[in-house]
């Protein structure tokens, strides 16, 4: 009983302290964001910084290695396979993003009109984006099969080719095939993003322009496009980041072959760091992509600020 | 050789009787190897109190593998009280998982993986010299390639127990080989690289191309190009594991030969991954390829007419005059972070003993070839003459690191497909033979220098 009485003031004091903490806006703010900060720090900042650190070491699997400065980067600059991977990545991302933008924009303009079954079409066009990448990659693996390709079968049926097409055996054809698969998967992202932008354009502007005698091209050039630019930039930047970092499609369909013709940063980094065991060098391959991604993020940030 | 004239003592009589009885009992499993069991001193490892084990291994290639492996594990648990949890990964994904475990010092106690894996983290493993020596003594010795994979000069100890090798052999259509004017009997199948090329050309001329993977096919691509390279005397690195020797006339000869072979292949092989040749063979698109016994299984299940019309043969021998095959070598190792090293060693001993190992390998129907000589007489190798070429896979193979030793550099060269790419470049004409060799030399230099 005595002990209970003695503990009561302590409990009251603790409650008072907790109460004052809740009253303190700064402390409460930090307490509220702490879980998010912890998650970001543990699962984003730490792995990222560790990756950057590893790129400056000769670390191997099960061997922490030592600091080697820029040695990994020097090595990579002189490495033909890495240089090929850089070219592949630029080509892959450049061509795929442009095609995705053009096709996505066309699709967005199309489904922005009123027609029967509009909602169904809008939902259906998202399918390539919704399907797990690994699954769609497996489908393309079959579509591009050198002996059993359905695409070849169709081309043969219509008389366009008379023999099997070597989609993944020829370097340029393999690159083109993978770009086509990426475009198929990525067009809905552009279409939906740009469609959302198109929906925000006030209809009155079009009506006013029409009364002033503006034709479809003039309305697009002077109304739609200027108002859509911020959204288009953001969508393009996000898509570029995702395309540059692509891994699953390449790994499942070609594993970077034939003869490294389709290696991107991600697949080469994985091959060297995890399969080859050279963590430092693999990390350096991944870190090389940072300037590209940072430039993309800066662009997006600028576009978002302009939108504000 | 010793010739002994010994008296028949009571002890000797009992010993011989026991030996005969055990041989008869084991013959139910086709394990004549068991006859030698009583010759060796038995070895057991006292398992730690409260021990339990996690085993990471490759997913089954054939459906009969997993039940037998798990039954063996369950019987181990019954006998020792040590629970065993077995986890499965696709064979190419075992290494990344094991790498993560090695790096963080936590994960499975035992890993059954491939090729150099133990040498990538040699100092993180429990030495198993006692177990390796015991098994070698008891079962007629290890095949030559086994110590090269299992023994670590760095640790001066065995760091892994060879489990066996999913063997790779030439798979061919009997009727088409006969049609091409060659004897399809495996015993009379072309034994030299010249005869083999003649066969491939004859097959192609009759509309039955061959097919050998030149894409990033970990198994099928690596096995045939390494065979070809070594058959002509080419090799990536010297025995000092330092000097790059790929740029040689022998390598050039190998590539010229491969180019000639490539002309007999179906279009598209440059992009082939591991499954492609299975499908092409079963579809009747190719008459000859290199593969494990899996095509034959699939044919027996789904295409019996192809199963009847196919057979297997060894890779031919090249100018070097001896077998130069590469097979997918598997071995088991124990991480030293395990709290139960004795239990882990006892488990490996248990699965490698004739009763368990014989059942397991027999159950895999020839997919895995044994590393211990006594297992050459397992029933599986007598069950079907078409299994026979897979029996000697481990006996005939060279390590992928040849003429160097397994380790991080060889692992990296294999992971980066240096040799496969060199062959692909030369065969497809993307590079001249000379340039393909130079590119490979450059990459090997970088790998072995680093």
XYZ file of C-alpha atoms in Angstrom:
758
model
C 0.000 0.000 0.000
C 2.821 2.353 0.997
C 4.654 1.443 -2.122
C 1.570 2.201 -4.229
C 1.183 5.602 -2.638
C 4.847 6.342 -3.195
C 4.613 5.446 -6.876
C 1.595 7.629 -7.620
C 3.513 10.929 -7.793
C 6.027 9.318 -10.160
C 3.248 8.164 -12.493
C 1.685 11.611 -12.365
C 5.048 13.231 -13.158
C 5.552 10.931 -16.141
C 2.098 11.753 -17.457
C 2.804 15.449 -17.069
C 6.070 15.077 -18.978
C 4.307 13.183 -21.766
C 1.598 15.831 -21.820
C 4.083 18.650 -22.171
C 5.819 16.728 -24.951
C 2.542 16.519 -26.834
C 2.054 20.233 -26.287
C 5.470 20.980 -27.772
C 4.874 21.325 -31.533
C 8.554 20.813 -32.445
C 8.962 17.684 -30.393
C 5.660 16.304 -31.606
C 6.627 17.044 -35.197
C 9.883 15.154 -34.882
C 8.128 12.281 -33.157
C 5.626 12.069 -35.994
C 8.201 12.054 -38.771
C 10.659 9.820 -36.940
C 9.225 6.522 -38.295
C 9.306 7.861 -41.854
C 12.838 9.173 -41.327
C 13.911 5.852 -39.936
C 12.434 3.967 -42.870
C 13.988 6.331 -45.397
C 17.330 6.195 -43.636
C 17.397 2.434 -43.194
C 16.033 1.386 -46.546
C 17.026 4.217 -48.866
C 19.834 6.415 -47.565
C 21.926 3.671 -45.984
C 21.915 1.291 -48.977
C 22.530 4.206 -51.310
C 25.486 5.542 -49.316
C 26.832 2.018 -48.833
C 26.659 1.506 -52.602
C 28.561 4.725 -53.201
C 31.149 3.740 -50.606
C 31.566 0.262 -52.116
C 32.282 1.801 -55.505
C 35.446 3.288 -54.010
C 36.643 -0.036 -52.606
C 37.899 -3.315 -54.028
C 35.341 -5.156 -51.940
C 34.454 -8.677 -52.966
C 31.808 -10.957 -51.605
C 32.676 -11.880 -48.036
C 35.651 -9.528 -48.153
C 35.130 -5.894 -47.142
C 38.130 -4.811 -49.222
C 39.962 -1.520 -48.940
C 39.580 1.995 -50.233
C 40.962 2.255 -53.781
C 39.843 5.738 -54.725
C 38.800 6.058 -58.345
C 40.417 2.797 -59.435
C 37.097 1.062 -60.218
C 35.969 4.013 -62.318
C 39.275 4.156 -64.184
C 39.038 0.452 -64.836
C 35.507 0.777 -66.173
C 36.318 3.663 -68.475
C 38.865 1.428 -70.189
C 36.564 -1.580 -70.272
C 34.964 -2.283 -73.642
C 32.008 -4.141 -72.148
C 31.193 -1.245 -69.851
C 31.459 1.256 -72.684
C 29.119 -0.919 -74.696
C 26.702 -0.999 -71.758
C 26.774 2.818 -71.610
C 25.969 3.046 -75.313
C 23.269 0.412 -74.966
C 21.698 2.266 -72.074
C 21.709 5.589 -73.899
C 20.255 4.003 -77.014
C 17.720 1.945 -75.107
C 16.528 4.812 -72.923
C 16.709 7.448 -75.645
C 14.781 5.569 -78.330
C 12.327 3.924 -75.939
C 11.417 7.132 -74.108
C 10.882 9.085 -77.341
C 8.700 6.322 -78.786
C 6.786 5.937 -75.550
C 6.196 9.678 -75.440
C 4.951 9.905 -79.024
C 2.726 6.848 -78.827
C 1.551 7.684 -75.315
C 0.663 11.216 -76.359
C -1.251 9.992 -79.387
C -3.116 7.518 -77.229
C -3.895 10.182 -74.638
C -5.297 12.536 -77.316
C -7.356 9.671 -78.672
C -8.938 8.604 -75.400
C -9.445 12.223 -74.337
C -12.303 12.374 -76.850
C -15.829 11.304 -76.077
C -16.796 7.913 -77.455
C -18.723 4.854 -76.395
C -16.800 2.490 -74.146
C -14.337 5.239 -73.221
C -13.954 4.025 -69.657
C -13.341 0.449 -70.729
C -10.715 1.530 -73.240
C -8.992 3.714 -70.658
C -8.884 0.822 -68.194
C -7.748 -1.686 -70.818
C -4.901 0.463 -72.052
C -3.364 0.261 -68.596
C -2.951 -3.504 -68.838
C 0.646 -3.586 -70.111
C 1.598 -1.324 -67.228
C -0.273 -3.388 -64.636
C 1.013 -6.806 -65.690
C 4.098 -7.701 -63.615
C 7.221 -6.952 -65.632
C 8.628 -10.421 -65.114
C 5.482 -11.904 -66.613
C 5.415 -9.668 -69.651
C 9.160 -10.273 -70.081
C 8.513 -14.003 -70.211
C 5.875 -13.416 -72.855
C 8.369 -11.449 -74.942
C 10.949 -14.174 -74.363
C 8.569 -16.484 -76.228
C 7.526 -13.905 -78.799
C 11.186 -13.455 -79.744
C 12.057 -17.150 -79.679
C 14.286 -17.974 -82.620
C 12.312 -21.101 -83.544
C 8.820 -20.762 -82.094
C 8.081 -17.053 -82.338
C 4.439 -16.212 -82.880
C 5.594 -13.018 -84.539
C 7.595 -14.956 -87.094
C 4.625 -17.238 -87.615
C 2.423 -14.230 -88.434
C 5.062 -12.668 -90.681
C 5.417 -15.974 -92.501
C 1.658 -16.322 -92.820
C 1.346 -12.944 -94.504
C 4.360 -13.669 -96.672
C 6.688 -11.003 -95.303
C 9.428 -13.459 -94.362
C 10.231 -16.971 -95.500
C 12.444 -18.121 -92.645
C 12.836 -17.739 -88.860
C 13.788 -14.266 -87.690
C 16.824 -14.166 -85.449
C 15.382 -11.599 -83.009
C 17.780 -12.171 -80.141
C 20.783 -13.578 -81.973
C 21.674 -10.438 -83.897
C 22.913 -7.520 -81.745
C 20.942 -4.765 -83.445
C 17.804 -6.814 -83.791
C 18.096 -7.838 -80.142
C 18.358 -4.170 -79.107
C 15.385 -3.232 -81.272
C 13.352 -6.157 -79.914
C 13.981 -5.143 -76.318
C 13.180 -1.502 -77.057
C 9.887 -2.604 -78.625
C 9.042 -4.642 -75.533
C 9.881 -1.718 -73.280
C 7.762 0.629 -75.383
C 4.809 -1.739 -75.224
C 5.091 -1.829 -71.462
C 5.689 1.898 -70.965
C 3.197 3.564 -73.339
C 0.298 3.363 -70.840
C 2.319 5.284 -68.264
C 2.706 8.178 -70.681
C -0.850 7.891 -71.926
C -2.420 8.020 -68.472
C -0.073 10.761 -67.242
C -0.667 12.948 -70.273
C -4.390 12.197 -70.256
C -4.555 13.479 -66.697
C -2.800 16.633 -67.916
C -5.196 17.016 -70.837
C -8.181 16.782 -68.508
C -6.967 19.798 -66.573
C -6.965 22.068 -69.648
C -10.044 24.335 -69.335
C -12.502 23.630 -72.148
C -13.388 27.324 -72.347
C -9.984 28.036 -73.799
C -10.688 25.714 -76.709
C -14.124 27.268 -77.232
C -12.671 30.783 -77.205
C -9.933 29.772 -79.618
C -12.455 28.119 -81.916
C -14.501 31.329 -81.962
C -11.330 33.195 -82.903
C -10.983 30.818 -85.851
C -8.148 28.663 -84.524
C -7.907 25.281 -86.207
C -7.022 21.958 -84.490
C -3.270 22.453 -84.971
C -3.354 26.032 -83.667
C -5.395 24.933 -80.632
C -2.900 22.175 -79.936
C 0.114 24.419 -80.530
C -1.047 27.407 -78.465
C -3.291 25.861 -75.811
C -2.808 22.128 -75.261
C 0.948 21.919 -75.516
C 1.918 24.899 -73.332
C -0.403 23.749 -70.575
C 0.781 20.189 -70.848
C 4.518 20.851 -70.751
C 4.988 20.565 -66.972
C 3.153 17.226 -66.830
C 4.962 15.992 -69.932
C 8.337 16.841 -68.386
C 7.549 15.060 -65.161
C 6.223 11.961 -66.920
C 9.194 11.875 -69.282
C 11.696 12.251 -66.480
C 10.119 9.509 -64.409
C 10.010 7.227 -67.418
C 13.647 7.985 -68.250
C 14.678 7.061 -64.730
C 12.764 3.799 -64.903
C 14.053 2.956 -68.382
C 17.684 3.652 -67.517
C 17.316 1.433 -64.453
C 15.578 -1.394 -66.304
C 16.696 -4.863 -65.312
C 13.973 -7.498 -65.363
C 13.124 -7.334 -69.049
C 16.750 -7.604 -70.152
C 17.682 -10.253 -67.648
C 14.803 -12.530 -68.498
C 14.941 -12.160 -72.272
C 18.672 -11.986 -73.095
C 20.721 -11.796 -69.864
C 22.652 -9.034 -71.598
C 23.493 -11.095 -74.696
C 24.199 -11.770 -77.450
C 27.841 -10.995 -76.667
C 26.881 -8.164 -74.271
C 24.924 -6.328 -76.963
C 21.983 -5.652 -74.639
C 23.692 -5.109 -71.291
C 22.440 -2.043 -69.415
C 23.899 -0.538 -66.250
C 21.660 -2.687 -64.052
C 22.364 -6.020 -65.670
C 26.099 -5.412 -65.910
C 26.259 -4.279 -62.282
C 24.415 -7.417 -61.197
C 26.616 -9.662 -63.285
C 29.818 -8.208 -61.916
C 28.821 -7.616 -58.296
C 26.680 -10.610 -57.491
C 27.485 -13.282 -60.031
C 31.130 -12.353 -60.468
C 31.618 -11.462 -56.807
C 33.291 -8.094 -57.428
C 31.096 -5.879 -55.299
C 33.230 -2.751 -55.622
C 33.282 -2.804 -59.390
C 29.605 -3.691 -59.647
C 28.772 -0.789 -57.356
C 30.889 1.504 -59.524
C 28.882 0.460 -62.596
C 25.706 1.391 -60.753
C 27.139 4.654 -59.457
C 28.073 5.695 -62.991
C 24.391 6.102 -63.709
C 24.007 8.636 -60.903
C 24.777 11.790 -62.938
C 22.087 10.815 -65.462
C 19.553 10.212 -62.752
C 20.488 13.343 -60.816
C 20.028 15.422 -63.977
C 16.633 13.814 -64.476
C 15.585 14.509 -60.906
C 16.754 18.137 -61.203
C 14.672 18.531 -64.356
C 11.630 17.058 -62.675
C 12.106 19.257 -59.650
C 12.345 22.328 -61.832
C 9.258 21.362 -63.779
C 7.328 20.745 -60.603
C 8.320 24.122 -59.190
C 7.248 25.823 -62.405
C 3.955 24.020 -62.163
C 3.521 25.381 -58.633
C 49.795 -54.352 -55.940
C 49.882 -56.795 -53.079
C 49.281 -60.523 -53.331
C 48.314 -61.964 -50.027
C 47.805 -65.545 -49.034
C 45.936 -65.341 -45.784
C 44.642 -67.987 -43.471
C 40.856 -68.191 -43.229
C 40.336 -67.282 -39.619
C 36.993 -67.097 -37.807
C 37.221 -63.300 -37.772
C 38.034 -63.239 -41.448
C 35.139 -65.568 -42.173
C 32.688 -63.404 -40.192
C 34.011 -60.295 -41.869
C 33.619 -61.763 -45.330
C 30.179 -63.083 -44.515
C 29.083 -59.670 -43.258
C 30.537 -58.085 -46.359
C 28.645 -60.488 -48.600
C 25.419 -59.962 -46.678
C 25.702 -56.215 -46.891
C 26.462 -56.446 -50.610
C 23.338 -58.502 -51.130
C 21.255 -56.139 -49.073
C 22.579 -53.119 -50.864
C 22.113 -54.679 -54.244
C 18.408 -53.985 -53.738
C 19.403 -50.395 -54.369
C 21.886 -51.415 -56.991
C 24.648 -50.422 -54.652
C 27.452 -52.785 -55.307
C 29.630 -49.957 -54.151
C 28.594 -50.910 -50.655
C 30.895 -53.886 -50.845
C 33.789 -51.635 -50.068
C 32.034 -49.941 -47.184
C 33.235 -52.284 -44.538
C 36.832 -51.733 -45.628
C 36.945 -48.214 -44.304
C 36.978 -47.037 -40.785
C 33.610 -45.589 -39.868
C 33.401 -41.915 -39.009
C 30.712 -40.028 -37.174
C 30.580 -36.496 -35.862
C 29.003 -36.038 -32.426
C 26.156 -33.611 -33.052
C 25.782 -30.631 -30.785
C 23.007 -30.532 -28.213
C 19.859 -28.850 -29.528
C 21.285 -28.619 -33.039
C 19.148 -27.805 -36.054
C 20.195 -27.255 -39.667
C 19.183 -25.083 -42.600
C 20.244 -26.397 -45.978
C 20.126 -24.273 -49.120
C 20.351 -26.224 -52.336
C 19.459 -26.055 -56.009
C 15.910 -26.801 -57.083
C 15.306 -30.230 -58.411
C 15.987 -30.918 -62.058
C 13.814 -34.022 -61.918
C 10.724 -34.489 -59.786
C 12.085 -37.545 -58.024
C 15.025 -35.641 -56.549
C 13.309 -33.601 -53.857
C 11.229 -36.337 -52.198
C 14.250 -38.605 -51.862
C 16.507 -35.826 -50.580
C 13.904 -34.837 -48.012
C 13.326 -38.430 -47.029
C 17.058 -38.790 -46.439
C 16.958 -35.612 -44.350
C 13.970 -36.896 -42.375
C 15.776 -40.158 -41.668
C 18.766 -38.145 -40.514
C 16.461 -36.276 -38.137
C 15.026 -39.552 -36.838
C 18.493 -40.908 -36.237
C 20.110 -37.863 -34.671
C 17.207 -35.720 -33.469
C 18.517 -32.812 -35.554
C 15.722 -31.065 -37.489
C 16.731 -30.183 -41.054
C 15.025 -27.450 -43.037
C 15.755 -27.626 -46.760
C 15.352 -24.520 -48.911
C 15.448 -24.573 -52.697
C 16.589 -22.015 -55.239
C 16.995 -22.158 -58.982
C 20.527 -23.371 -59.555
C 21.776 -20.029 -60.881
C 20.292 -18.224 -57.855
C 22.041 -20.269 -55.189
C 25.234 -18.234 -55.492
C 23.623 -14.818 -54.910
C 21.864 -16.198 -51.829
C 25.045 -17.785 -50.537
C 26.926 -14.554 -51.262
C 24.493 -12.611 -49.118
C 24.866 -15.179 -46.342
C 28.657 -15.005 -46.560
C 28.579 -11.239 -46.437
C 26.274 -10.826 -43.459
C 27.443 -13.947 -41.594
C 23.988 -15.384 -41.257
C 21.823 -17.773 -43.235
C 21.866 -21.437 -44.141
C 24.301 -23.704 -42.329
C 24.938 -25.791 -45.428
C 24.847 -24.691 -49.049
C 24.840 -27.075 -51.986
C 25.973 -24.905 -54.874
C 28.104 -24.937 -57.989
C 31.607 -24.444 -59.316
C 33.836 -21.970 -57.425
C 31.367 -20.877 -54.808
C 33.311 -22.233 -51.807
C 36.472 -20.548 -53.070
C 34.757 -17.169 -53.174
C 34.432 -17.232 -49.401
C 36.969 -19.885 -48.445
C 37.838 -18.276 -45.116
C 34.173 -18.307 -44.066
C 33.840 -22.068 -44.279
C 34.278 -24.997 -41.933
C 37.153 -27.232 -43.091
C 35.884 -30.692 -44.029
C 39.183 -32.459 -44.703
C 38.368 -35.292 -42.286
C 35.061 -35.965 -43.989
C 36.485 -35.691 -47.507
C 39.306 -38.077 -46.689
C 36.953 -40.502 -45.012
C 34.581 -40.566 -47.994
C 37.483 -40.895 -50.400
C 38.899 -43.830 -48.467
C 35.589 -45.548 -48.098
C 34.267 -45.172 -51.623
C 37.228 -45.872 -53.842
C 38.616 -42.363 -54.000
C 37.495 -39.085 -55.570
C 37.751 -38.487 -59.289
C 40.665 -36.230 -60.222
C 38.637 -33.063 -60.614
C 37.140 -33.303 -57.114
C 40.108 -32.111 -55.045
C 40.571 -29.252 -57.502
C 37.121 -28.031 -56.581
C 36.912 -29.174 -52.973
C 40.422 -28.438 -51.699
C 41.556 -24.913 -50.924
C 45.307 -24.216 -51.145
C 44.594 -20.954 -49.348
C 43.160 -22.811 -46.347
C 45.315 -25.896 -46.854
C 42.175 -27.932 -46.303
C 39.123 -29.316 -48.028
C 36.443 -26.661 -47.777
C 33.661 -28.438 -49.658
C 32.357 -31.925 -50.300
C 31.782 -32.673 -53.985
C 28.219 -33.817 -54.509
C 28.367 -34.633 -58.206
C 27.794 -33.057 -61.578
C 24.746 -32.753 -63.753
C 26.490 -34.196 -66.775
C 26.258 -32.861 -70.294
C 26.475 -35.114 -73.340
C 25.732 -34.952 -77.016
C 22.031 -35.579 -77.652
C 21.265 -36.796 -81.155
C 18.501 -38.267 -83.292
C 19.369 -41.841 -84.171
C 17.532 -41.991 -87.504
C 19.006 -38.747 -88.789
C 22.539 -39.758 -87.850
C 22.005 -43.025 -89.715
C 20.515 -41.130 -92.639
C 23.655 -38.999 -92.708
C 25.715 -42.142 -93.199
C 27.065 -42.547 -89.677
C 26.608 -45.308 -87.145
C 24.277 -44.052 -84.392
C 25.576 -46.542 -81.851
C 27.141 -44.424 -79.059
C 30.119 -46.765 -79.042
C 30.798 -45.929 -82.699
C 29.696 -42.301 -82.616
C 32.383 -39.939 -83.972
C 35.192 -39.907 -81.476
C 37.380 -37.231 -82.970
C 36.592 -33.583 -83.640
C 37.193 -34.108 -87.378
C 34.729 -36.975 -87.630
C 32.269 -35.039 -85.535
C 32.401 -32.066 -87.883
C 31.876 -34.401 -90.831
C 28.772 -35.768 -89.136
C 27.416 -32.280 -88.401
C 27.958 -31.229 -92.014
C 26.247 -34.350 -93.281
C 23.295 -33.719 -90.976
C 23.001 -30.108 -92.136
C 23.212 -31.175 -95.777
C 20.188 -33.418 -95.193
C 18.180 -30.589 -93.674
C 18.818 -31.477 -90.035
C 20.931 -28.688 -88.551
C 22.706 -28.925 -85.238
C 22.246 -26.407 -82.404
C 24.696 -25.283 -79.718
C 23.911 -22.269 -77.526
C 26.043 -19.163 -78.006
C 23.953 -16.779 -75.889
C 24.246 -16.303 -72.133
C 23.448 -19.948 -71.491
C 25.157 -20.721 -68.206
C 25.094 -24.482 -68.650
C 24.747 -25.305 -72.309
C 26.818 -22.396 -73.621
C 29.735 -22.770 -71.246
C 29.990 -26.536 -71.489
C 30.380 -26.859 -75.236
C 32.657 -23.856 -75.801
C 35.026 -24.892 -73.022
C 35.108 -28.421 -74.436
C 35.968 -26.989 -77.847
C 38.627 -24.625 -76.503
C 40.369 -27.301 -74.470
C 39.992 -29.979 -77.157
C 42.369 -27.969 -79.346
C 44.765 -27.160 -76.514
C 43.563 -23.634 -75.842
C 43.224 -22.449 -72.266
C 42.393 -19.201 -70.574
C 45.143 -19.137 -67.992
C 48.360 -20.940 -67.119
C 48.665 -23.186 -64.059
C 50.191 -20.265 -62.150
C 46.686 -18.763 -62.244
C 48.225 -15.491 -63.356
C 49.539 -15.723 -66.899
C 46.812 -15.295 -69.487
C 47.322 -17.879 -72.224
C 44.181 -17.472 -74.282
C 45.991 -15.773 -77.151
C 47.487 -18.855 -78.745
C 47.387 -20.741 -82.043
C 45.474 -23.483 -80.216
C 42.676 -21.070 -79.348
C 42.622 -19.845 -82.934
C 42.278 -23.452 -84.122
C 39.434 -23.999 -81.691
C 37.629 -20.911 -82.975
C 38.145 -21.867 -86.601
C 36.695 -25.270 -85.806
C 33.753 -23.662 -84.009
C 33.131 -21.431 -87.026
C 32.934 -24.501 -89.215
C 30.595 -26.103 -86.715
C 28.501 -22.928 -86.599
C 27.770 -23.306 -90.286
C 25.959 -26.539 -89.482
C 23.805 -24.883 -86.806
C 20.264 -23.615 -86.990
C 19.938 -19.786 -87.188
C 19.363 -18.062 -83.855
C 21.826 -19.929 -81.617
C 23.647 -16.666 -80.861
C 20.670 -15.650 -78.719
C 19.998 -19.038 -77.175
C 19.736 -19.339 -73.406
C 19.694 -22.684 -71.587
C 16.135 -23.809 -72.422
C 16.289 -23.066 -76.149
C 18.093 -26.193 -77.305
C 15.759 -28.443 -75.316
C 12.766 -27.013 -77.121
C 14.409 -27.019 -80.532
C 15.496 -30.647 -80.159
C 12.104 -31.831 -78.963
C 10.428 -29.940 -81.789
C 12.627 -31.741 -84.295
C 14.262 -28.482 -85.351
C 17.769 -29.678 -84.535
C 19.290 -33.102 -84.868
C 22.163 -32.744 -82.421
C 22.881 -30.600 -79.396
C 24.607 -30.710 -76.031
C 22.496 -31.123 -72.935
C 21.909 -32.964 -69.697
C 19.591 -35.930 -69.579
C 16.566 -33.623 -69.231
C 15.673 -33.704 -72.934
C 15.465 -37.476 -72.744
C 13.181 -37.276 -69.683
C 10.908 -34.790 -71.359
C 10.845 -36.943 -74.475
C 10.033 -40.079 -72.499
C 7.133 -38.285 -70.833
C 5.705 -36.314 -73.728
C 7.325 -37.408 -76.995
C 7.967 -41.159 -76.765
C 8.729 -41.419 -80.471
C 11.595 -38.940 -80.016
C 12.791 -40.760 -76.882
C 13.026 -43.941 -78.925
C 14.847 -42.136 -81.729
C 17.427 -40.316 -79.595
C 20.599 -41.286 -77.853
C 23.573 -39.751 -76.066
C 27.298 -39.791 -76.699
C 30.470 -38.348 -75.234
C 31.915 -35.176 -76.682
C 34.597 -36.159 -79.201
C 38.256 -35.883 -78.353
C 40.258 -33.151 -80.060
C 43.909 -32.885 -81.081
C 44.986 -32.905 -77.416
C 44.052 -36.585 -77.386
C 42.025 -36.824 -74.188
C 38.545 -35.864 -72.955
C 38.197 -32.149 -72.317
C 34.674 -31.897 -71.046
C 33.135 -29.381 -68.678
C 30.158 -30.330 -66.563
C 28.199 -28.423 -63.943
C 30.052 -29.359 -60.795
C 28.120 -29.220 -57.523
C 29.512 -29.254 -54.024
C 28.314 -28.737 -50.469
C 29.947 -26.460 -47.934
C 29.355 -25.345 -44.361
C 29.536 -21.711 -43.280
C 31.583 -21.173 -40.149
C 28.925 -18.981 -38.596
C 26.923 -22.146 -38.014
C 26.454 -23.029 -34.369
C 26.368 -26.693 -35.282
C 29.390 -27.573 -37.437
C 29.414 -31.193 -36.271
C 25.754 -31.668 -37.056
C 26.370 -30.136 -40.481
C 29.299 -32.446 -41.169
C 27.332 -35.416 -39.939
C 24.508 -34.468 -42.289
C 26.873 -34.301 -45.247
C 28.397 -37.615 -44.257
C 24.915 -39.092 -43.990
C 23.778 -38.007 -47.447
C 27.044 -39.145 -49.046
C 26.959 -42.629 -47.524
C 26.026 -45.338 -49.988
C 22.535 -46.083 -48.724
C 21.375 -42.468 -48.931
C 23.501 -41.307 -51.842
C 22.690 -44.356 -53.925
C 18.954 -43.876 -53.490
C 19.244 -40.182 -54.272
C 21.356 -40.535 -57.402
C 19.380 -43.512 -58.640
C 16.234 -41.490 -58.032
C 17.551 -38.643 -60.143
C 17.638 -41.087 -63.060
C 21.077 -40.127 -64.286
C 20.827 -36.366 -64.043
C 23.733 -36.164 -61.596
C 26.968 -38.027 -62.012
C 28.802 -39.196 -58.894
C 32.175 -37.850 -57.665
C 33.285 -41.016 -55.829
C 34.606 -43.893 -57.882
C 32.737 -46.626 -56.009
C 29.420 -45.230 -57.184
C 30.245 -46.021 -60.793
C 28.204 -49.213 -60.416
C 25.008 -47.567 -59.260
C 21.894 -49.146 -60.671
C 20.906 -46.021 -62.558
C 23.835 -46.411 -64.919
C 22.698 -49.912 -65.813
C 18.993 -49.203 -65.949
C 18.993 -47.788 -69.466
C 21.905 -47.858 -71.931
C 20.989 -44.291 -72.901
C 22.020 -43.120 -69.423
C 25.529 -44.437 -69.802
C 27.355 -41.401 -71.283
C 26.307 -39.362 -68.261
C 27.866 -41.836 -65.853
C 31.422 -40.721 -66.467
C 30.820 -36.974 -66.451
C 32.915 -36.271 -63.358
C 35.584 -38.761 -64.395
C 36.060 -37.068 -67.779
C 35.746 -33.413 -66.832
C 38.194 -30.592 -66.302
C 37.527 -27.719 -63.911
C 36.152 -24.604 -65.619
C 39.192 -22.728 -64.313
C 41.550 -24.972 -66.324
C 44.543 -24.679 -66.408
C 44.295 -22.343 -63.416
C 42.522 -23.097 -60.182
C 38.978 -22.362 -59.023
C 38.675 -19.023 -57.288
C 37.265 -15.509 -57.594
C 38.919 -14.844 -60.962
C 37.719 -18.046 -62.597
C 34.269 -17.470 -61.139
C 34.181 -14.025 -62.615
C 35.403 -15.157 -66.019
C 32.638 -17.746 -66.061
C 29.999 -15.299 -64.795
C 30.970 -12.809 -67.473
C 30.807 -15.434 -70.229
C 34.261 -14.463 -71.470
C 34.830 -17.709 -73.350
C 31.245 -17.963 -74.589
C 31.395 -14.402 -75.922
C 34.709 -15.087 -77.627
C 33.175 -18.052 -79.453
C 29.988 -16.126 -80.211
C 31.972 -13.204 -81.639
C 34.063 -15.446 -83.848
C 31.249 -17.762 -84.962
C 28.795 -15.031 -85.875
C 31.471 -12.967 -87.585
C 31.009 -9.964 -85.339
C 34.745 -10.139 -84.828
C 37.514 -11.912 -86.642
C 39.076 -14.869 -84.844
C 42.048 -12.707 -84.021
C 39.959 -9.851 -82.629
C 37.706 -12.178 -80.670
C 40.757 -13.689 -78.993
C 42.207 -10.252 -78.272
C 38.948 -9.065 -76.717
C 38.813 -12.153 -74.510
C 42.472 -11.743 -73.607
C 41.867 -8.150 -72.600
C 38.972 -9.108 -70.377
C 40.816 -12.025 -68.815
C 43.831 -9.796 -68.125
C 41.627 -7.347 -66.295
C 39.892 -10.089 -64.351
C 43.050 -11.910 -63.301
C 44.955 -8.691 -62.616
C 42.265 -7.365 -60.326
